[in-house]
Short mmCIF file of C-alpha atoms in Angstrom, two decimals:
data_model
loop_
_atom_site.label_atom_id
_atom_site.label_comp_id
_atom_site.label_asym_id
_atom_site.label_seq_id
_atom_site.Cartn_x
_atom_site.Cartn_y
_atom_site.Cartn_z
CA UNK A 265 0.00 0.00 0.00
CA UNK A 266 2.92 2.42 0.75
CA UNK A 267 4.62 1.34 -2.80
CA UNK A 268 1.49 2.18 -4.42
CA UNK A 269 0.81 5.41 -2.55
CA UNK A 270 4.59 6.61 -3.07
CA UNK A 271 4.07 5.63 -7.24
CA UNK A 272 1.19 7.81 -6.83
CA UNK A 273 2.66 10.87 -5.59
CA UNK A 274 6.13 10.26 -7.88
CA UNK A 275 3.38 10.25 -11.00
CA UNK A 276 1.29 13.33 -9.85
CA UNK A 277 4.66 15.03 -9.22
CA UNK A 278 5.75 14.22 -12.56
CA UNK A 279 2.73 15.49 -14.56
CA UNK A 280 1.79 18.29 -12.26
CA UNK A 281 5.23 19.55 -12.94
CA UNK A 282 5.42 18.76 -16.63
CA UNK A 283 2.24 20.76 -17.12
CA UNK A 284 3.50 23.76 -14.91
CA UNK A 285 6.50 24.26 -17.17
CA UNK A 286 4.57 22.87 -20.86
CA UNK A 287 1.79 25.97 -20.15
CA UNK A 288 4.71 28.63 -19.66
CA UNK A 289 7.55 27.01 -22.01
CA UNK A 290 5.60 28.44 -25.00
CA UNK A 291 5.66 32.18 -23.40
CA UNK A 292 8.87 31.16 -22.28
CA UNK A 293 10.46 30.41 -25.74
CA UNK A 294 8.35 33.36 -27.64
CA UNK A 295 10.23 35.94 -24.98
CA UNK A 296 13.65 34.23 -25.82
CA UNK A 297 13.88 34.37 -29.17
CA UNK A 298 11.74 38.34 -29.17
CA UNK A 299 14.89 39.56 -27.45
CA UNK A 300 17.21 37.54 -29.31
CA UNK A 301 16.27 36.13 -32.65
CA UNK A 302 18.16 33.90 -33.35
CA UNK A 303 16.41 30.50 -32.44
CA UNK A 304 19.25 27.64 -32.73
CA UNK A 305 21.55 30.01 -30.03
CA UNK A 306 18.74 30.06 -27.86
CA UNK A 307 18.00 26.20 -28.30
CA UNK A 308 21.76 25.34 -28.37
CA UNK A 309 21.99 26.90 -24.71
CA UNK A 310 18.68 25.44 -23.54
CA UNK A 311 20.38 21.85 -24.85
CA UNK A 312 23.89 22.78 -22.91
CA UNK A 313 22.50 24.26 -19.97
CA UNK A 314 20.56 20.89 -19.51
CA UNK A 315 23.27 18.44 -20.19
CA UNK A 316 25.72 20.22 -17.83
CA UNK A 317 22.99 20.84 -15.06
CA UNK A 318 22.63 16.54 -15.27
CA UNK A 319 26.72 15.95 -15.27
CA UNK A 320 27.36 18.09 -12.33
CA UNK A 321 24.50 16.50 -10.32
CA UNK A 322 25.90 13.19 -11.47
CA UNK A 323 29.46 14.22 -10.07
CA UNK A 324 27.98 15.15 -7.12
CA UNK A 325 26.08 12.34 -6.40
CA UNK A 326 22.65 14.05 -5.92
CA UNK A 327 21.29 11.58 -8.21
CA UNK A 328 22.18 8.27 -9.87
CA UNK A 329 23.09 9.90 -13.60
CA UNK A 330 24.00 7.25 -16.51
CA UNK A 331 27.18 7.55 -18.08
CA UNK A 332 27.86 7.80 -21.67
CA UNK A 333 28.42 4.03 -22.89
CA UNK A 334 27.94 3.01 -26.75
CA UNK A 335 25.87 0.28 -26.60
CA UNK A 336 22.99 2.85 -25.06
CA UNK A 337 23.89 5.50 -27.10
CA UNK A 338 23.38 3.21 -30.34
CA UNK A 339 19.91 2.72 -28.62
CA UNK A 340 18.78 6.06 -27.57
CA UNK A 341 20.42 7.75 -30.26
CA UNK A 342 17.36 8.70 -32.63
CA UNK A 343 15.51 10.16 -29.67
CA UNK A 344 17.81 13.38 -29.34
CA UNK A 345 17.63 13.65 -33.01
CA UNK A 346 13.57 13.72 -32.84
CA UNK A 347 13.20 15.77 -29.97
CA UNK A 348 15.94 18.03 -31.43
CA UNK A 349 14.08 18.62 -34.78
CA UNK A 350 10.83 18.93 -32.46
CA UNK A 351 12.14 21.74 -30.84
CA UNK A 352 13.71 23.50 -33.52
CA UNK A 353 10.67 23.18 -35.54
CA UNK A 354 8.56 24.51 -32.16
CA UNK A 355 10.83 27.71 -32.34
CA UNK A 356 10.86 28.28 -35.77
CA UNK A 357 7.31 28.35 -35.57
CA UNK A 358 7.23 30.83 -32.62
CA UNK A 359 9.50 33.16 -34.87
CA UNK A 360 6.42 32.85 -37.53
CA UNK A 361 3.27 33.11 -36.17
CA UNK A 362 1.16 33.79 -32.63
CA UNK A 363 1.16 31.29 -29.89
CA UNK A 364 -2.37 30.26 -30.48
CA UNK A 365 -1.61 28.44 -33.97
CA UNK A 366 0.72 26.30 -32.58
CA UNK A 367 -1.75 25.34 -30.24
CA UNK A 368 -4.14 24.59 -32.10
CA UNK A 369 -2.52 22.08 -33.79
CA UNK A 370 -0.44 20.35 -30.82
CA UNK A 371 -3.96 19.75 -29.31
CA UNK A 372 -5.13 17.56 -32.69
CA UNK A 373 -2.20 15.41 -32.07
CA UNK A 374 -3.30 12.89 -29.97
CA UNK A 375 -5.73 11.95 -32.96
CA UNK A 376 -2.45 10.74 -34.71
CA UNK A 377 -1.04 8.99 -31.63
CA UNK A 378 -3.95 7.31 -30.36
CA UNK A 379 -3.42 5.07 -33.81
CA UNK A 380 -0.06 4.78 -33.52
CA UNK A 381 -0.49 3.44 -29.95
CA UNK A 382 -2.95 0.74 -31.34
CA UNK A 383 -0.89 -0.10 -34.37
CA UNK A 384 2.78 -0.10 -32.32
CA UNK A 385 2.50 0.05 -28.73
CA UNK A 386 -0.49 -2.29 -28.14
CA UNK A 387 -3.46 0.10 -26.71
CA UNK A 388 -6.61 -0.47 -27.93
CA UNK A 389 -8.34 1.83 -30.27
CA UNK A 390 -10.30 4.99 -28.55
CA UNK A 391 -13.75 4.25 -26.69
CA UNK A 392 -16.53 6.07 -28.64
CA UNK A 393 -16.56 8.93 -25.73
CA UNK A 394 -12.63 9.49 -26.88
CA UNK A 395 -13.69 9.41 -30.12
CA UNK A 396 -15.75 11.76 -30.45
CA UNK A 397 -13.41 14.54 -28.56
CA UNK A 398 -11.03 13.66 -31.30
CA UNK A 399 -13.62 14.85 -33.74
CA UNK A 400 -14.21 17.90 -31.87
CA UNK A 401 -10.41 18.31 -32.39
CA UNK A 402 -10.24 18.15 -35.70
CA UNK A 403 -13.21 20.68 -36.13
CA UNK A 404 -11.69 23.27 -33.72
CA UNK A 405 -8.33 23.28 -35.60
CA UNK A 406 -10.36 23.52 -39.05
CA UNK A 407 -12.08 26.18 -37.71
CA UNK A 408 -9.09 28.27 -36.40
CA UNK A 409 -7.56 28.09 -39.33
CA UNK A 410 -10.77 29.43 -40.89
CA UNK A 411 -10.45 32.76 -38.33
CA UNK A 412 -7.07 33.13 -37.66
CA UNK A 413 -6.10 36.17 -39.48
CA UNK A 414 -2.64 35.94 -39.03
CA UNK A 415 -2.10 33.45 -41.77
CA UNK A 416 1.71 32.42 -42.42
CA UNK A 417 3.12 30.41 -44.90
CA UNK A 418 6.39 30.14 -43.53
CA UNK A 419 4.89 29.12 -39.82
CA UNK A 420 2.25 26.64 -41.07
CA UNK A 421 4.82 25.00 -43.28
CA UNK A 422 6.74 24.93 -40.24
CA UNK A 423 3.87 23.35 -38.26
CA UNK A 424 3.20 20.46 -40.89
CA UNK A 425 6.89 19.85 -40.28
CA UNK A 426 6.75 19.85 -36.28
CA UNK A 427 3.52 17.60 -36.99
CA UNK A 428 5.16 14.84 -38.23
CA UNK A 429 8.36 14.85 -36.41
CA UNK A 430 6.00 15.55 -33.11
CA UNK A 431 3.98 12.27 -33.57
CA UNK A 432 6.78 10.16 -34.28
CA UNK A 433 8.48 11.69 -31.43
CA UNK A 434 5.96 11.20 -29.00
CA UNK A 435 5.02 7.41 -29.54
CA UNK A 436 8.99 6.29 -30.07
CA UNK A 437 10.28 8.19 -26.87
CA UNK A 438 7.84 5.92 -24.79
CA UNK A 439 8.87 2.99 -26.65
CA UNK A 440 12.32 3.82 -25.88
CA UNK A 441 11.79 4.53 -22.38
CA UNK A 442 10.21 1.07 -21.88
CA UNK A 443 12.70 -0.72 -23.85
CA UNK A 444 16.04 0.84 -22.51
CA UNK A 445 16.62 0.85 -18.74
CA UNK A 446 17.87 4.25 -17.58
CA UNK A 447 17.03 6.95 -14.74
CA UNK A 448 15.36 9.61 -15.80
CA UNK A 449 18.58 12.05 -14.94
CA UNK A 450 20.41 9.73 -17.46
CA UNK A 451 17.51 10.44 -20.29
CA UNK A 452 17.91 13.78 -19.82
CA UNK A 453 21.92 13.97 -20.19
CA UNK A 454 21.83 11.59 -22.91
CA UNK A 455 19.54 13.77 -25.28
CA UNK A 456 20.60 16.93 -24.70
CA UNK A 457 23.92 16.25 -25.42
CA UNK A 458 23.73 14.34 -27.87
CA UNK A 459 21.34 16.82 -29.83
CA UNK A 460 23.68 19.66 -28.59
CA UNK A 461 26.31 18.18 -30.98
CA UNK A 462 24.22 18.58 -34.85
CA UNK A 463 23.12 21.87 -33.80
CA UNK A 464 26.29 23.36 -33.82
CA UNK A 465 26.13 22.52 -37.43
CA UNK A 466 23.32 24.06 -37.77
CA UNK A 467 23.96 27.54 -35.88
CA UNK A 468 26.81 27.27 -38.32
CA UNK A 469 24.77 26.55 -41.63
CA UNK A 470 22.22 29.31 -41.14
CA UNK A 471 24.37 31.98 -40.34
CA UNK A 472 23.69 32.51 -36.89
CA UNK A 473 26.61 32.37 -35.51
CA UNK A 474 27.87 35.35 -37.61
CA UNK A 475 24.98 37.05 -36.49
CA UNK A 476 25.94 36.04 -32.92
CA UNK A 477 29.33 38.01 -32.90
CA UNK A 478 27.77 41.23 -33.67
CA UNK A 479 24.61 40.97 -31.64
CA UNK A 480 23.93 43.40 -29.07
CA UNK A 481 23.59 42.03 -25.30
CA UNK A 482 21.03 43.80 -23.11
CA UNK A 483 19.70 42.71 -19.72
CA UNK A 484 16.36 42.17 -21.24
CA UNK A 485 17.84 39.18 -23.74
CA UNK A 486 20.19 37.88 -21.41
CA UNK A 487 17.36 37.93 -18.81
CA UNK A 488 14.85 35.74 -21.33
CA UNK A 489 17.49 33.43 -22.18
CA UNK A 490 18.56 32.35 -18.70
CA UNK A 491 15.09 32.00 -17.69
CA UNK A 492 14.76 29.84 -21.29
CA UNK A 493 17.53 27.72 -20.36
CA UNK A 494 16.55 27.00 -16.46
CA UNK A 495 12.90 26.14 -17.76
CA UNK A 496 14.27 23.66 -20.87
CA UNK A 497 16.14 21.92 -18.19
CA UNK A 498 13.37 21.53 -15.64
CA UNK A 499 10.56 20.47 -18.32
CA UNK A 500 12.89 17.69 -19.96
CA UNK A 501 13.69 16.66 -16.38
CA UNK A 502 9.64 16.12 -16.06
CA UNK A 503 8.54 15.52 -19.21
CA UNK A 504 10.91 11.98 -19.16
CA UNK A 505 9.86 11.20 -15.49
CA UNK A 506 6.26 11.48 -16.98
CA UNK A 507 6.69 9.64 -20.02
CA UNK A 508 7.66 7.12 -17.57
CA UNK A 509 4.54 6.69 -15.44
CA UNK A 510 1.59 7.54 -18.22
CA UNK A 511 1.19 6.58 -22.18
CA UNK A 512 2.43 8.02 -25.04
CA UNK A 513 -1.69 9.38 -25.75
CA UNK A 514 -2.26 10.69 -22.24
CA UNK A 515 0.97 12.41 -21.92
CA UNK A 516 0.03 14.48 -25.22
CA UNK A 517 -3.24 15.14 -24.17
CA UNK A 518 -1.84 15.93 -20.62
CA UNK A 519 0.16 18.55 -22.24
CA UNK A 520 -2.67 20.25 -24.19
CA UNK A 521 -4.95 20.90 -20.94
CA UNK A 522 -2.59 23.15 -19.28
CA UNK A 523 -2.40 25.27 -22.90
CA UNK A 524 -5.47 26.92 -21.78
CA UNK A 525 -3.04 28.96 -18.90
CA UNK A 526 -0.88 29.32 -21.67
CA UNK A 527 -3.43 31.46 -24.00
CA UNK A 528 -4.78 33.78 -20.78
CA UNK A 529 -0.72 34.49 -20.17
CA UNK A 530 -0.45 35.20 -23.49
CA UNK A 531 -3.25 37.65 -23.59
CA UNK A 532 -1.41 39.88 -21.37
CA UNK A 533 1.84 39.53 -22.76
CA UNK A 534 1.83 40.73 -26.57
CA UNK A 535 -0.51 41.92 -29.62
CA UNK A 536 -0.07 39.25 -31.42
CA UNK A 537 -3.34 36.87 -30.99
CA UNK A 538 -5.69 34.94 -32.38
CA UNK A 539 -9.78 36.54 -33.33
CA UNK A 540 -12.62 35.61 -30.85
CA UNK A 541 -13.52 33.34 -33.25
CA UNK A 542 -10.29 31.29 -33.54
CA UNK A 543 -10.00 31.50 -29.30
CA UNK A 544 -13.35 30.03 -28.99
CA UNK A 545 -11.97 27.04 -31.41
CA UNK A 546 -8.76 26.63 -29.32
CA UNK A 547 -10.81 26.57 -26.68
CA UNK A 548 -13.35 23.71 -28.38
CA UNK A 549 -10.04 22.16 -28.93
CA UNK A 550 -8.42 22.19 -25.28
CA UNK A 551 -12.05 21.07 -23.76
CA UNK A 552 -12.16 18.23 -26.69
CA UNK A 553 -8.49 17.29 -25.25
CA UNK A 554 -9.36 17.39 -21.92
CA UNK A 555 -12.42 14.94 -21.84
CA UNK A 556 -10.60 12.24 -23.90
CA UNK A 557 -9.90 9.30 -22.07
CA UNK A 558 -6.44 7.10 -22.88
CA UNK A 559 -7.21 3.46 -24.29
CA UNK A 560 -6.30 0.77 -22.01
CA UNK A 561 -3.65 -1.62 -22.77
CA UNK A 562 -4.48 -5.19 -25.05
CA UNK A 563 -4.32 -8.21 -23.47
CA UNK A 564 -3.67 -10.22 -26.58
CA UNK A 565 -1.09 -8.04 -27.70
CA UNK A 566 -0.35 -6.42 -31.32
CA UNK A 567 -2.32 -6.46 -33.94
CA UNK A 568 -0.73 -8.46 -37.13
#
């Protein structure tokens, strides 16, 4: 009874503090890269920052950290690369358009996932209650699109992107965390090193780090980015030790509640927002995500 009380507190913990930092991540990130626009400098410190914060408490021994060994890295290896190209396509979106059409499309994902679960990960398929909010989903992000008047080419190309790397992301991290047996601490070093090392590549290849040299520092920008960087490592910290405890489904959907924080923050913080009309669809959207219910697991296993 203890064991099962304690895993109930360590999973609340997790999620509770996952959501806390997923609803102001988003503001977060938008501030960061506002005060300095360059997106893979700000990422490529957020990555650092993380990886160093989990070596140091390894070397102190505050926590039990993995070390680097080859035959895990040949196993965890494509999971910094998809939450690296997650990210990068998250900010690139934030550089493009307002916080409420990225939203709006995170919160149709678990539509995508749900399937995936079934097909890969042996859930069963939605109930019809879960169902139906998945339809409600899909109709509040057709709808948004239908209202939202600031319309970007650039940022919805860069959302179809962060679609597709976001669902494979989501449904292959749990599979990973399942299949290889490491502390969360170790999770956390392992990816954000290891996607701290093609991103220097990258600040290379689009120029940024010429732009870099001759940007102008002010406390406002170096503010935004130390508060980006001591955020990115708290919400990888929980997002793995939640991954952990709940499904691949339920942690998405988990995510898209606390969005609704997210947009009332975001009201107050810049000009930038979405019509009445395309708030009350995010807002069909969040409710939709809220109410659906994860599938429970198969007891005969994959489906052939």
């Amino acid at each position: 009874m203890a064991d099962k009380a304690k895993g109930g507190f360590s999973t609340a913990f997790a999620v509770s503090g996952y959501m806390t930092c997923s609803a102001l991540m988003l503001l977060v990130n938008k501030l960061a890269v506002f005060y300095l626009p360059l997106p893979s400098v700000v990422l490529l410190c957020q990555l650092v920052t993380s990886a160093a914060t989990m070596w140091i408490v390894g070397k102190l021994d505050i926590a039990e950290v993995d070390k680097l060994e080859m035959n895990k890295v040949k196993r965890f290896y494509i999971v910094p690369f998809a939450f690296l190209a997650t990210i990068f396509a998250n900010i690139k979106i934030l550089q493009h358009a307002n916080v409420e059409t990225f939203i709006v499309f995170r919160v149709s994902t678990p539509l995508i996932i749900s399937l995936l679960e079934y097909k890969y990960l042996g859930r069963e398929l939605p109930s019809r209650r879960s169902w139906l909010c998945l339809f409600f989903l899909l109709i509040g992000g057709i709808s948004y699109v239908a209202f939202d008047k600031f319309f970007s080419v650039d940022a919805y190309f860069w959302v179809v992107i962060w679609y597709a790397v976001f669902t494979f992301d989501q449904v292959y991290i749990k599979h990973i965390v399942d299949a290889v047996p490491m502390t969360t601490w170790g999770r956390v070093y392992y990816t954000n090193l290891i996607a701290s090392v093609p991103l220097l590549f990258v600040l290379i290849l689009t120029g940024e780090f010429n732009f870099l040299r001759e940007f102008e520092w002010e406390r406002n920008s170096v503010l935004a980015l130390g508060v980006s960087c001591v955020m990115g490592t708290a919400i990888a910290w929980f997002a793995f030790e939640a991954r952990r405890a709940i499904s691949a489904a339920y942690f998405t959907v988990i995510g898209n509640t606390c969005k609704v924080l997210t947009v009332l923050l975001n009201h107050f913080m810049w000009e930038y927002h979405a019509t009445p009309g395309g708030i009350a669809s995010l807002m069909i959207c969040l409710v939709a995500a809220y109410f659906y219910k994860q599938a429970p697991k198969r007891s005969h296993g994959l489906p052939n």
